Short mmCIF file of C-alpha atoms in Angstrom, two decimals:
data_model
loop_
_atom_site.label_atom_id
_atom_site.label_comp_id
_atom_site.label_asym_id
_atom_site.label_seq_id
_atom_site.Cartn_x
_atom_site.Cartn_y
_atom_site.Cartn_z
CA MET A 1 -16.67 -32.65 4.57
CA GLY A 2 -12.97 -33.27 4.01
CA ALA A 3 -12.28 -29.55 3.60
CA GLU A 4 -14.13 -28.78 6.83
CA LEU A 5 -12.15 -31.48 8.66
CA MET A 6 -8.85 -30.06 7.38
CA ALA A 7 -9.86 -26.53 8.40
CA ALA A 8 -10.80 -27.77 11.89
CA SER A 9 -7.48 -29.62 12.21
CA GLY A 10 -5.56 -26.51 11.15
CA GLN A 11 -7.41 -24.42 13.73
CA ASP A 12 -6.67 -27.01 16.45
CA LEU A 13 -2.97 -26.81 15.57
CA ARG A 14 -3.07 -23.00 15.79
CA THR A 15 -4.66 -23.28 19.24
CA LEU A 16 -1.90 -25.62 20.43
CA LEU A 17 0.70 -23.08 19.32
CA ALA A 18 -1.00 -20.18 21.14
CA PHE A 19 1.66 -19.66 23.81
CA GLY A 20 3.18 -16.39 24.96
CA THR A 21 2.85 -13.20 26.99
CA GLY A 22 2.68 -9.70 25.60
CA VAL A 23 2.42 -6.12 26.76
CA GLY A 24 0.43 -3.64 24.68
CA ILE A 25 0.83 0.13 25.04
CA GLU A 26 -1.68 2.50 23.45
CA VAL A 27 -0.26 5.99 22.94
CA ARG A 28 -2.98 8.53 23.62
CA GLU A 29 -3.00 12.30 23.59
CA SER A 30 -1.68 12.69 27.13
CA SER A 31 -1.44 9.18 28.58
CA LEU A 32 -0.22 5.64 27.95
CA GLU A 33 -2.73 2.81 28.42
CA ILE A 34 -0.93 -0.46 29.21
CA THR A 35 -2.34 -4.00 29.18
CA VAL A 36 -0.43 -7.22 29.83
CA ALA A 37 -1.99 -10.43 28.45
CA ARG A 38 -0.95 -14.05 28.75
CA VAL A 39 -1.96 -16.47 25.99
CA ARG A 40 -2.23 -20.23 26.39
CA PRO A 41 -4.04 -22.92 24.35
CA SER A 42 -6.83 -22.74 26.93
CA GLY A 43 -7.42 -19.03 26.21
CA ALA A 44 -6.21 -15.52 27.04
CA GLN A 45 -5.81 -13.90 30.43
CA VAL A 46 -5.31 -10.23 31.28
CA ILE A 47 -2.82 -10.22 34.13
CA GLY A 48 -2.31 -6.48 34.53
CA ARG A 49 -3.42 -3.01 33.51
CA GLN A 50 -1.80 0.37 34.11
CA THR A 51 -2.37 3.97 33.01
CA ILE A 52 0.57 6.40 32.89
CA ARG A 53 -0.72 9.96 32.79
CA ASP A 54 0.90 13.11 31.39
CA PHE A 55 3.81 11.16 29.92
CA ARG A 56 4.58 13.91 27.41
CA GLU A 57 5.14 16.52 30.15
CA ARG A 58 6.87 14.31 32.72
CA PRO A 59 10.55 13.28 32.56
CA ALA A 60 10.85 10.04 30.63
CA ALA A 61 12.98 8.41 33.32
CA GLU A 62 10.23 9.06 35.89
CA TRP A 63 7.34 7.39 34.08
CA GLY A 64 9.73 4.76 32.69
CA ALA A 65 10.55 3.68 36.23
CA GLU A 66 6.82 3.50 36.94
CA TYR A 67 6.35 1.24 33.89
CA THR A 68 9.28 -1.01 34.85
CA ALA A 69 7.99 -1.38 38.41
CA PHE A 70 4.56 -2.35 37.05
CA LEU A 71 6.01 -5.13 34.85
CA LYS A 72 8.22 -6.43 37.66
CA SER A 73 5.22 -6.61 39.98
CA LEU A 74 3.68 -9.02 37.48
CA GLY A 75 6.90 -11.04 37.16
CA GLU A 76 7.20 -9.99 33.49
CA GLY A 77 10.09 -7.55 33.57
CA ARG A 78 11.67 -9.20 30.50
CA LEU A 79 8.81 -8.30 28.16
CA SER A 80 9.24 -5.92 25.24
CA ALA A 81 6.22 -3.86 24.28
CA THR A 82 3.97 -3.65 21.24
CA VAL A 83 3.18 0.07 20.97
CA LEU A 84 -0.04 1.24 19.33
CA LEU A 85 0.61 4.64 17.74
CA PRO A 86 -2.09 7.33 17.43
CA ARG A 87 -4.07 6.70 14.25
CA SER A 88 -3.72 10.39 13.28
CA GLU A 89 0.03 9.85 12.82
CA VAL A 90 -0.14 6.71 10.65
CA ILE A 91 -1.29 6.60 7.02
CA VAL A 92 -3.17 3.32 6.45
CA ARG A 93 -3.73 1.90 2.98
CA GLN A 94 -5.09 -1.35 1.54
CA VAL A 95 -3.13 -2.42 -1.55
CA ALA A 96 -4.36 -5.10 -3.97
CA LEU A 97 -1.46 -7.31 -5.11
CA ARG A 98 -3.31 -10.22 -6.67
CA GLY A 99 -0.97 -12.61 -8.42
CA VAL A 100 2.14 -11.29 -6.62
CA ALA A 101 4.15 -14.02 -4.89
CA SER A 102 4.59 -13.67 -1.12
CA LYS A 103 8.34 -13.20 -1.49
CA ASP A 104 7.77 -10.26 -3.84
CA VAL A 105 5.19 -8.37 -1.74
CA GLU A 106 7.74 -6.17 0.05
CA SER A 107 9.37 -5.23 -3.26
CA ALA A 108 5.98 -4.44 -4.82
CA ILE A 109 5.02 -2.20 -1.88
CA ALA A 110 8.40 -0.43 -1.90
CA PHE A 111 8.05 0.20 -5.66
CA GLN A 112 4.78 2.13 -5.26
CA LEU A 113 5.40 3.52 -1.76
CA ASP A 114 5.73 7.15 -2.91
CA SER A 115 2.16 7.06 -4.29
CA LEU A 116 0.70 5.79 -1.00
CA HIS A 117 1.49 8.75 1.27
CA PRO A 118 1.35 12.57 1.14
CA TYR A 119 4.75 13.21 2.73
CA GLY A 120 6.60 14.04 -0.49
CA GLU A 121 10.37 13.71 -0.16
CA ASP A 122 10.26 13.10 3.61
CA GLU A 123 11.70 9.73 4.63
CA VAL A 124 9.08 7.23 5.78
CA VAL A 125 8.95 3.74 7.29
CA TYR A 126 6.21 1.20 6.67
CA GLY A 127 4.89 -2.16 7.81
CA THR A 128 2.51 -4.67 6.20
CA SER A 129 -0.06 -7.26 7.25
CA PRO A 130 -1.64 -9.77 4.84
CA LEU A 131 -5.42 -9.49 4.58
CA GLY A 132 -6.00 -12.48 2.29
CA GLY A 133 -7.25 -12.54 -1.28
CA GLY A 134 -4.12 -10.80 -2.53
CA THR A 135 -4.75 -7.65 -0.44
CA VAL A 136 -2.14 -6.19 1.92
CA LEU A 137 -2.66 -3.72 4.77
CA VAL A 138 0.08 -1.08 4.74
CA GLY A 139 0.88 1.41 7.51
CA ILE A 140 3.17 4.36 6.72
CA LEU A 141 4.85 6.68 9.25
CA ARG A 142 7.24 9.61 8.96
CA ARG A 143 10.74 8.58 9.94
CA THR A 144 11.08 11.66 12.12
CA THR A 145 7.94 10.65 14.07
CA LEU A 146 9.25 7.11 14.52
CA ASP A 147 12.64 8.38 15.70
CA GLY A 148 10.93 10.68 18.19
CA TYR A 149 8.92 7.87 19.77
CA ALA A 150 11.88 5.47 19.67
CA ALA A 151 14.07 8.00 21.47
CA LEU A 152 11.34 8.76 24.02
CA PHE A 153 10.78 5.09 24.92
CA ALA A 154 14.52 4.39 24.93
CA GLU A 155 15.07 7.28 27.36
CA ALA A 156 12.33 5.83 29.56
CA GLY A 157 14.00 2.41 29.49
CA VAL A 158 10.99 0.77 27.77
CA ALA A 159 12.01 -2.08 25.45
CA VAL A 160 9.91 -1.92 22.28
CA ASN A 161 9.49 -4.79 19.85
CA SER A 162 6.90 -3.22 17.56
CA PHE A 163 5.29 0.07 16.62
CA THR A 164 1.93 -0.70 15.01
CA PHE A 165 -1.57 0.77 14.54
CA SER A 166 -5.08 -0.20 15.58
CA ALA A 167 -6.33 -1.78 12.33
CA ALA A 168 -3.35 -4.16 12.10
CA ALA A 169 -3.49 -5.13 15.78
CA ILE A 170 -7.23 -5.83 15.73
CA HIS A 171 -7.06 -7.78 12.46
CA GLY A 172 -4.44 -10.12 13.90
CA ALA A 173 -5.99 -10.43 17.37
CA VAL A 174 -9.50 -11.45 16.19
CA ARG A 175 -7.95 -14.47 14.43
CA LEU A 176 -5.86 -15.71 17.35
CA PHE A 177 -8.11 -18.60 18.40
CA ALA A 178 -10.83 -18.73 15.73
CA PRO A 179 -11.66 -17.10 12.39
CA PRO A 180 -14.04 -14.11 12.47
CA PRO A 181 -17.65 -14.45 11.20
CA ALA A 182 -17.64 -15.25 7.48
CA ALA A 183 -20.65 -13.00 6.85
CA GLY A 184 -18.76 -10.00 8.22
CA PHE A 185 -19.27 -7.72 11.22
CA VAL A 186 -18.94 -4.14 12.37
CA ALA A 187 -17.73 -3.32 15.89
CA MET A 188 -17.28 -0.15 17.90
CA SER A 189 -15.33 1.16 20.86
CA ARG A 190 -15.40 4.66 22.34
CA VAL A 191 -11.97 6.27 22.66
CA ALA A 192 -11.37 7.42 26.21
CA GLU A 193 -9.57 10.65 25.28
CA GLY A 194 -11.28 12.94 22.81
CA GLY A 195 -14.67 11.22 22.91
CA THR A 196 -14.37 9.85 19.39
CA VAL A 197 -15.67 6.45 18.24
CA GLU A 198 -13.37 3.71 16.90
CA VAL A 199 -15.16 1.56 14.28
CA TYR A 200 -13.66 -1.65 12.91
CA GLY A 201 -15.25 -4.19 10.59
CA GLU A 202 -14.77 -6.87 7.97
CA SER A 203 -17.03 -8.23 5.24
CA PRO A 204 -16.93 -10.27 2.03
CA ALA A 205 -17.11 -7.00 0.08
CA ARG A 206 -14.26 -5.31 1.96
CA ALA A 207 -11.40 -7.10 3.67
CA LEU A 208 -11.06 -4.47 6.40
CA PHE A 209 -12.54 -1.14 7.44
CA SER A 210 -11.18 0.95 10.31
CA ALA A 211 -11.96 4.57 11.08
CA GLU A 212 -12.35 7.02 13.94
CA PHE A 213 -15.51 9.16 13.92
CA ASP A 214 -16.29 12.31 15.83
CA ALA A 215 -19.98 11.47 15.70
CA PRO A 216 -22.69 9.73 17.76
CA GLU A 217 -22.26 5.97 18.08
CA GLU A 218 -25.35 5.16 16.01
CA ARG A 219 -24.21 7.36 13.14
CA ALA A 220 -20.67 5.92 13.24
CA LEU A 221 -22.00 2.35 13.10
CA VAL A 222 -24.30 3.18 10.18
CA LEU A 223 -21.37 4.67 8.25
CA GLY A 224 -19.18 1.66 9.03
CA ALA A 225 -21.86 -0.85 7.96
CA SER A 226 -22.40 1.12 4.75
CA GLU A 227 -18.69 1.06 3.91
CA LEU A 228 -18.64 -2.70 4.52
CA ARG A 229 -21.79 -3.30 2.41
CA LEU A 230 -23.38 -5.20 5.29
CA PRO A 231 -27.13 -5.97 5.20
CA PRO A 232 -29.39 -3.47 7.00
CA ASP A 233 -30.26 -6.02 9.69
CA ALA A 234 -26.60 -6.67 10.61
CA GLN A 235 -26.20 -6.28 14.37
CA PRO A 236 -23.30 -4.06 15.52
CA MET A 237 -20.97 -5.45 18.15
CA ALA A 238 -18.71 -4.06 20.83
CA LEU A 239 -15.04 -4.31 19.94
CA THR A 240 -14.45 -6.27 23.16
CA ASP A 241 -16.88 -8.93 21.89
CA VAL A 242 -14.94 -9.36 18.62
CA LEU A 243 -11.59 -9.87 20.33
CA PRO A 244 -10.81 -13.20 22.07
CA LYS A 245 -12.52 -13.54 25.42
CA ALA A 246 -10.10 -13.14 28.30
CA ARG A 247 -10.09 -14.03 31.97
CA ALA A 248 -8.98 -11.46 34.51
CA ARG A 249 -6.36 -12.10 37.18
CA GLY A 250 -6.21 -10.55 40.61
CA ASN A 251 -7.73 -7.11 40.95
CA VAL A 252 -7.99 -6.47 37.21
CA LYS A 253 -11.63 -5.60 36.58
CA ASP A 254 -11.75 -4.44 32.97
CA TRP A 255 -9.42 -3.33 30.19
CA GLU A 256 -9.38 -1.26 27.03
CA PRO A 257 -9.77 -3.21 23.75
CA LEU A 258 -6.99 -1.52 21.73
CA PRO A 259 -4.03 -2.11 24.10
CA TYR A 260 -5.47 -5.60 24.74
CA ALA A 261 -5.37 -6.32 20.99
CA ALA A 262 -1.78 -5.02 20.86
CA ALA A 263 -0.83 -7.27 23.78
CA LEU A 264 -2.27 -10.33 21.98
CA ALA A 265 -0.33 -9.42 18.84
CA GLY A 266 2.84 -9.11 20.91
CA ALA A 267 2.21 -12.39 22.73
CA CYS A 268 1.74 -14.50 19.58
CA PRO A 269 3.17 -12.62 16.59
CA TRP A 270 3.26 -15.83 14.56
CA LEU A 271 -0.53 -16.34 14.98
CA ALA A 272 -1.70 -12.71 15.21
CA PRO A 273 0.68 -10.81 12.91
CA ALA A 274 0.40 -7.02 13.05
CA ALA A 275 2.25 -4.66 10.71
CA ASN A 276 5.47 -3.57 12.40
CA LEU A 277 6.69 -0.06 11.56
CA LEU A 278 9.86 -0.43 13.63
CA PRO A 279 12.94 -1.41 11.56
CA ALA A 280 14.28 -4.87 12.41
CA ALA A 281 17.58 -3.49 13.74
CA MET A 282 15.74 -1.45 16.40
CA ARG A 283 13.47 -4.23 17.75
CA HIS A 284 13.85 -5.82 21.19
CA SER A 285 12.73 -9.44 21.22
CA ASN A 286 10.94 -11.14 24.10
CA SER A 287 12.22 -14.13 26.06
CA ARG A 288 13.50 -17.15 24.19
CA HIS A 289 10.48 -19.08 25.51
CA MET A 290 8.44 -17.48 22.75
CA PHE A 291 10.25 -19.68 20.25
CA ILE A 292 9.17 -22.95 21.90
CA PRO A 293 6.04 -23.34 19.71
CA THR A 294 8.11 -22.60 16.61
CA ALA A 295 10.69 -25.22 17.60
CA VAL A 296 7.98 -27.82 18.24
CA LEU A 297 6.37 -27.07 14.91
CA GLY A 298 9.77 -27.28 13.21
CA VAL A 299 10.42 -30.75 14.65
CA LEU A 300 6.99 -31.93 13.51
CA LEU A 301 7.59 -30.55 10.05
CA LEU A 302 11.00 -32.23 9.88
CA VAL A 303 9.57 -35.63 10.80
CA THR A 304 6.78 -35.20 8.26
CA ALA A 305 9.25 -34.13 5.56
CA VAL A 306 11.50 -37.18 6.10
CA ALA A 307 8.51 -39.54 5.86
CA ALA A 308 7.21 -37.76 2.78
CA MET A 309 10.61 -37.87 1.05
CA ALA A 310 10.83 -41.67 1.46
CA TYR A 311 7.42 -42.11 -0.10
CA ASN A 312 7.88 -39.46 -2.76
CA LYS A 313 11.04 -41.00 -4.22
CA VAL A 314 9.24 -44.27 -5.05
CA ALA A 315 6.17 -42.44 -6.35
CA GLU A 316 8.25 -40.05 -8.46
CA ARG A 317 10.14 -42.88 -10.17
CA ALA A 318 6.91 -44.67 -11.11
CA TYR A 319 5.39 -41.43 -12.34
CA LEU A 320 8.52 -40.57 -14.35
CA ARG A 321 8.39 -43.93 -16.14
CA LYS A 322 4.75 -43.33 -17.10
CA VAL A 323 5.52 -39.82 -18.36
CA GLU A 324 8.47 -41.01 -20.46
CA ALA A 325 6.36 -43.76 -22.04
CA GLU A 326 3.61 -41.27 -22.89
CA ILE A 327 6.16 -38.86 -24.39
CA ALA A 328 7.58 -41.62 -26.60
CA ARG A 329 4.09 -42.51 -27.79
CA LEU A 330 3.09 -38.94 -28.66
CA GLU A 331 6.42 -37.69 -30.06
CA PRO A 332 5.75 -38.76 -33.72
CA GLU A 333 2.40 -36.98 -33.67
CA ALA A 334 4.03 -33.88 -32.19
CA ARG A 335 6.61 -33.81 -34.98
CA LYS A 336 3.85 -34.09 -37.61
CA ALA A 337 1.96 -31.22 -35.98
CA ALA A 338 5.08 -29.04 -35.92
CA ALA A 339 5.80 -29.75 -39.62
CA LEU A 340 2.18 -28.90 -40.49
CA ASP A 341 2.41 -25.63 -38.57
CA ARG A 342 5.51 -24.65 -40.55
CA GLN A 343 3.75 -25.42 -43.86
CA ILE A 344 0.73 -23.35 -42.82
CA ASP A 345 2.95 -20.38 -41.88
CA LEU A 346 4.77 -20.63 -45.25
CA ALA A 347 1.52 -20.73 -47.20
CA ARG A 348 0.11 -17.81 -45.21
CA ASN A 349 3.22 -15.69 -45.89
CA ARG A 350 3.05 -16.44 -49.61
CA ALA A 351 -0.62 -15.48 -49.77
CA ARG A 352 0.06 -12.25 -47.93
CA LEU A 353 2.92 -11.41 -50.34
CA LEU A 354 0.72 -12.05 -53.39
CA ASP A 355 -2.05 -9.88 -51.96
CA GLU A 356 0.45 -7.10 -51.39
CA PHE A 357 1.75 -7.23 -54.97
CA ARG A 358 -1.79 -7.35 -56.32
CA GLY A 359 -2.69 -4.22 -54.40
CA ARG A 360 0.33 -2.20 -55.57
CA THR A 361 -0.87 -1.75 -59.14
CA ARG A 362 -4.28 -0.62 -58.03
CA SER A 363 -2.75 1.82 -55.57
CA ASP A 364 -0.45 3.32 -58.22
CA LEU A 365 -3.34 3.73 -60.68
CA ASP A 366 -5.41 5.46 -58.00
CA ALA A 367 -2.53 7.85 -57.33
CA LEU A 368 -2.14 8.70 -61.04
CA ASP A 369 -5.89 9.18 -61.40
CA GLU A 370 -5.93 11.47 -58.38
CA LEU A 371 -3.03 13.58 -59.72
CA THR A 372 -4.79 13.88 -63.09
CA ARG A 373 -7.84 15.19 -61.28
CA LEU A 374 -5.84 17.56 -59.07
CA LEU A 375 -3.70 19.01 -61.93
CA PRO A 376 -6.14 19.75 -64.80
CA PRO A 377 -5.13 21.72 -67.94
CA PRO A 378 -3.59 24.16 -68.56
CA ILE A 379 -1.32 22.55 -65.92
CA TRP A 380 0.66 19.73 -67.47
CA THR A 381 3.22 17.28 -66.20
CA SER A 382 6.32 16.05 -67.96
CA SER A 383 6.95 13.11 -65.57
CA ILE A 384 5.55 11.49 -62.42
CA ASP A 385 7.88 9.23 -60.41
CA LEU A 386 5.98 6.97 -57.97
CA THR A 387 7.53 4.91 -55.17
CA ARG A 388 5.79 2.98 -52.41
CA THR A 389 5.85 5.98 -50.05
CA SER A 390 6.28 9.10 -52.17
CA ALA A 391 5.69 10.79 -55.51
CA VAL A 392 7.83 13.29 -57.49
CA ILE A 393 5.95 15.43 -60.00
CA ASN A 394 7.70 17.47 -62.73
CA GLY A 395 5.57 19.89 -64.71
CA GLU A 396 4.64 23.38 -65.78
CA ALA A 397 1.90 25.80 -64.73
CA ASP A 398 1.14 29.47 -65.06
CA GLN A 399 1.02 29.76 -61.22
CA ALA A 400 2.62 26.86 -59.30
CA ALA A 401 2.45 28.32 -55.77
CA GLY A 402 -1.06 27.07 -55.01
CA LEU A 403 -0.40 23.49 -56.10
CA LEU A 404 0.94 22.36 -52.69
CA LYS A 405 -2.36 23.17 -50.99
CA VAL A 406 -4.31 21.43 -53.75
CA ILE A 407 -2.25 18.23 -53.53
CA ASP A 408 -2.28 18.15 -49.69
CA GLY A 409 -6.05 18.49 -49.82
CA SER A 410 -6.24 14.97 -51.23
CA ARG A 411 -6.61 11.97 -48.92
CA LEU A 412 -3.84 10.20 -50.88
CA PHE A 413 -1.08 12.79 -50.40
CA ALA A 414 0.43 14.83 -47.58
CA ASP A 415 3.48 16.96 -46.64
CA SER A 416 4.00 18.29 -50.18
CA SER A 417 6.94 20.59 -50.88
CA PHE A 418 8.76 22.20 -53.83
CA THR A 419 12.20 20.87 -54.62
CA VAL A 420 12.49 23.06 -57.79
CA ILE A 421 10.46 26.06 -58.93
CA SER A 422 11.54 28.47 -61.67
CA ARG A 423 9.91 30.72 -64.24
CA THR A 424 10.34 30.34 -68.01
CA GLY A 425 8.46 32.81 -70.12
CA SER A 426 4.91 33.17 -68.82
CA ASN A 427 4.87 29.80 -67.00
CA GLU A 428 6.61 28.28 -64.00
CA LEU A 429 8.54 25.02 -64.06
CA PHE A 430 8.09 23.00 -60.85
CA ARG A 431 9.14 19.80 -59.17
CA ILE A 432 6.99 18.74 -56.23
CA GLN A 433 7.79 15.94 -53.78
CA THR A 434 4.88 14.58 -51.75
CA THR A 435 4.23 11.69 -49.39
CA ARG A 436 1.77 9.03 -50.38
CA GLU A 437 -0.36 9.03 -47.27
CA GLY A 438 -2.24 5.88 -48.21
CA ARG A 439 1.09 3.94 -48.27
CA ARG A 440 2.24 4.83 -44.71
#
């Protein structure tokens, strides 16, 4: 009950901080779909929608003026845009970083970045969004592609705060006012250009699934539910039903879900974070009013911290006295335990040394017995010098050349070689050095 109350209180605080206005731009094959959304604690409102056609063929200044006039007609000319790039141009990965501290996530991603994309030596940029459970959503884009879009929007006079992608924008937007269903869901939206189907979902088995299918809607939903390990009776949803409900203003009748999700992410980036592929130095921030919720939260945190510090000092002193008393009580026992550990280690080392000496004699006898077996009469040896790792054999045989193979054939010896071999009369004098393989 207490945990549920704390979760409800945290969600109420999030709702109070939901304050801002954002413009989302979805880059399509030949057009730009624009949605402007205003977010307040009471909910979201779509205040404007615009489609700019043939932007790739038209002069940038021409359609840029059209975009600027549209924002000014809404009284939101100051806004910078959150741009949703085509999913075909962004590599999206989910990276598990369990146990990695939040401050080290960027370093961990940068360390393995080369293994996350197929672009080889080409320079890339990336952005991340936390998915929870130690998993991070990573979007990767060629630097040349980013520079091309940045230059195009700059030429058009469009201020851009973020380049992102659909999975990141939707993941942040669905959590703006309330958490998504704990049991998971799969949602779909048909892409206006190209006729493909956008499928997005979440489940306990998979933090996020997002894909575009060139297939019938029923087939796309079945594939999405299968990837998410959802039960067969799970009901698919429209993507517009997953995103926060919005009121329309004026003559706005309907809107596309993807630029709407981008607009929500741009309106409240602190509550609906979406991976930003645009380097910090190139971002255009919105009005300073967007920092009002942060300032209010900062004041509340400061007041809470001062009150907590006054209480904590008294509590820490009392706790420190208790800890010091317990340390003084247990210190003699700790010293006894440490002395006993040292005695045990000494006894163990002595036993190990005795076992080693006891085994040396047996090992040497086994080596001599093996050499006696390997070098039968008429071969005879004048001396055998054994060390822990090698053996030197001096002797005489009618044919010494084959002895190396015979000795190396034993499991006790290896890497045999002649150091001396000479003939005297009908026999050959030899000195063989070999490694005692059993002593390695």
